[in-house]
Short mmCIF file of N, CA and C in Angstrom, two decimals:
data_model
loop_
_atom_site.label_atom_id
_atom_site.label_comp_id
_atom_site.label_asym_id
_atom_site.label_seq_id
_atom_site.Cartn_x
_atom_site.Cartn_y
_atom_site.Cartn_z
N UNK A 1 -29.80 156.05 -0.71
CA UNK A 1 -30.09 157.36 -0.13
C UNK A 1 -31.59 157.63 -0.13
N UNK A 2 -32.25 157.29 -1.21
CA UNK A 2 -33.70 157.47 -1.27
C UNK A 2 -34.38 156.64 -0.18
N UNK A 3 -33.87 155.43 0.02
CA UNK A 3 -34.47 154.56 1.03
C UNK A 3 -34.33 155.20 2.41
N UNK A 4 -33.16 155.77 2.69
CA UNK A 4 -32.96 156.42 3.99
C UNK A 4 -33.97 157.54 4.19
N UNK A 5 -34.14 158.37 3.16
CA UNK A 5 -35.10 159.48 3.26
C UNK A 5 -36.50 158.94 3.52
N UNK A 6 -36.87 157.90 2.80
CA UNK A 6 -38.21 157.33 2.96
C UNK A 6 -38.39 156.82 4.38
N UNK A 7 -37.38 156.13 4.91
CA UNK A 7 -37.49 155.60 6.28
C UNK A 7 -37.66 156.73 7.27
N UNK A 8 -36.88 157.80 7.07
CA UNK A 8 -36.98 158.93 8.00
C UNK A 8 -38.38 159.54 7.93
N UNK A 9 -38.93 159.66 6.73
CA UNK A 9 -40.27 160.22 6.57
C UNK A 9 -41.31 159.38 7.31
N UNK A 10 -41.23 158.07 7.16
CA UNK A 10 -42.21 157.22 7.83
C UNK A 10 -42.07 157.33 9.33
N UNK A 11 -40.84 157.44 9.83
CA UNK A 11 -40.64 157.58 11.27
C UNK A 11 -41.28 158.87 11.76
N UNK A 12 -41.08 159.96 11.01
CA UNK A 12 -41.68 161.24 11.40
C UNK A 12 -43.20 161.14 11.39
N UNK A 13 -43.73 160.48 10.37
CA UNK A 13 -45.19 160.33 10.29
C UNK A 13 -45.74 159.58 11.49
N UNK A 14 -45.09 158.49 11.87
CA UNK A 14 -45.58 157.70 13.00
C UNK A 14 -45.48 158.52 14.29
N UNK A 15 -44.42 159.31 14.43
CA UNK A 15 -44.28 160.16 15.61
C UNK A 15 -45.42 161.18 15.63
N UNK A 16 -45.74 161.74 14.47
CA UNK A 16 -46.82 162.72 14.40
C UNK A 16 -48.15 162.09 14.79
N UNK A 17 -48.43 160.90 14.26
CA UNK A 17 -49.70 160.26 14.57
C UNK A 17 -49.76 159.91 16.06
N UNK A 18 -48.62 159.53 16.66
CA UNK A 18 -48.62 159.25 18.10
C UNK A 18 -48.99 160.51 18.87
N UNK A 19 -48.40 161.65 18.47
CA UNK A 19 -48.72 162.91 19.13
C UNK A 19 -50.21 163.21 19.00
N UNK A 20 -50.75 163.00 17.79
CA UNK A 20 -52.16 163.30 17.57
C UNK A 20 -53.04 162.43 18.45
N UNK A 21 -52.70 161.15 18.54
CA UNK A 21 -53.49 160.24 19.38
C UNK A 21 -53.44 160.69 20.83
N UNK A 22 -52.24 161.08 21.30
CA UNK A 22 -52.11 161.52 22.69
C UNK A 22 -52.94 162.79 22.92
N UNK A 23 -52.90 163.71 21.96
CA UNK A 23 -53.67 164.95 22.10
C UNK A 23 -55.17 164.64 22.16
N UNK A 24 -55.63 163.75 21.27
CA UNK A 24 -57.05 163.41 21.27
C UNK A 24 -57.45 162.77 22.59
N UNK A 25 -56.59 161.92 23.13
CA UNK A 25 -56.89 161.27 24.41
C UNK A 25 -57.00 162.32 25.51
N UNK A 26 -56.08 163.29 25.52
CA UNK A 26 -56.13 164.33 26.54
C UNK A 26 -57.40 165.16 26.38
N UNK A 27 -57.77 165.47 25.13
CA UNK A 27 -59.00 166.24 24.90
C UNK A 27 -60.21 165.48 25.41
N UNK A 28 -60.27 164.20 25.12
CA UNK A 28 -61.39 163.38 25.59
C UNK A 28 -61.44 163.36 27.10
N UNK A 29 -60.27 163.24 27.75
CA UNK A 29 -60.22 163.23 29.21
C UNK A 29 -60.76 164.55 29.75
N UNK A 30 -60.36 165.66 29.13
CA UNK A 30 -60.84 166.96 29.59
C UNK A 30 -62.35 167.07 29.41
N UNK A 31 -62.85 166.63 28.26
CA UNK A 31 -64.29 166.67 28.01
C UNK A 31 -65.02 165.83 29.05
N UNK A 32 -64.52 164.62 29.29
CA UNK A 32 -65.17 163.73 30.26
C UNK A 32 -65.16 164.36 31.65
N UNK A 33 -64.03 164.95 32.04
CA UNK A 33 -63.94 165.56 33.36
C UNK A 33 -64.97 166.69 33.48
N UNK A 34 -65.06 167.53 32.45
CA UNK A 34 -66.04 168.61 32.49
C UNK A 34 -67.46 168.07 32.56
N UNK A 35 -67.72 167.00 31.81
CA UNK A 35 -69.05 166.39 31.81
C UNK A 35 -69.39 165.86 33.19
N UNK A 36 -68.47 165.13 33.81
CA UNK A 36 -68.75 164.55 35.12
C UNK A 36 -68.87 165.64 36.18
N UNK A 37 -68.04 166.67 36.11
CA UNK A 37 -68.12 167.72 37.13
C UNK A 37 -69.45 168.46 37.00
N UNK A 38 -69.93 168.68 35.78
CA UNK A 38 -71.25 169.30 35.61
C UNK A 38 -72.33 168.37 36.15
N UNK A 39 -72.17 167.08 35.86
CA UNK A 39 -73.17 166.11 36.27
C UNK A 39 -73.32 166.10 37.79
N UNK A 40 -72.18 166.20 38.49
CA UNK A 40 -72.22 166.12 39.95
C UNK A 40 -72.18 167.51 40.59
N UNK A 41 -72.39 168.55 39.79
CA UNK A 41 -72.43 169.90 40.33
C UNK A 41 -71.09 170.37 40.85
N UNK A 42 -70.00 169.87 40.28
CA UNK A 42 -68.67 170.29 40.72
C UNK A 42 -68.36 171.65 40.14
#
């Protein structure tokens, strides 16, 4: 039973880190878009 709980915890952690990575990627994309649009006077 303890092993099951531990496995579930690790799965949740990996899902959380995946979400965080995706969020950071989206943030970077937004920053880059704003940077390029300013650069080209968009």
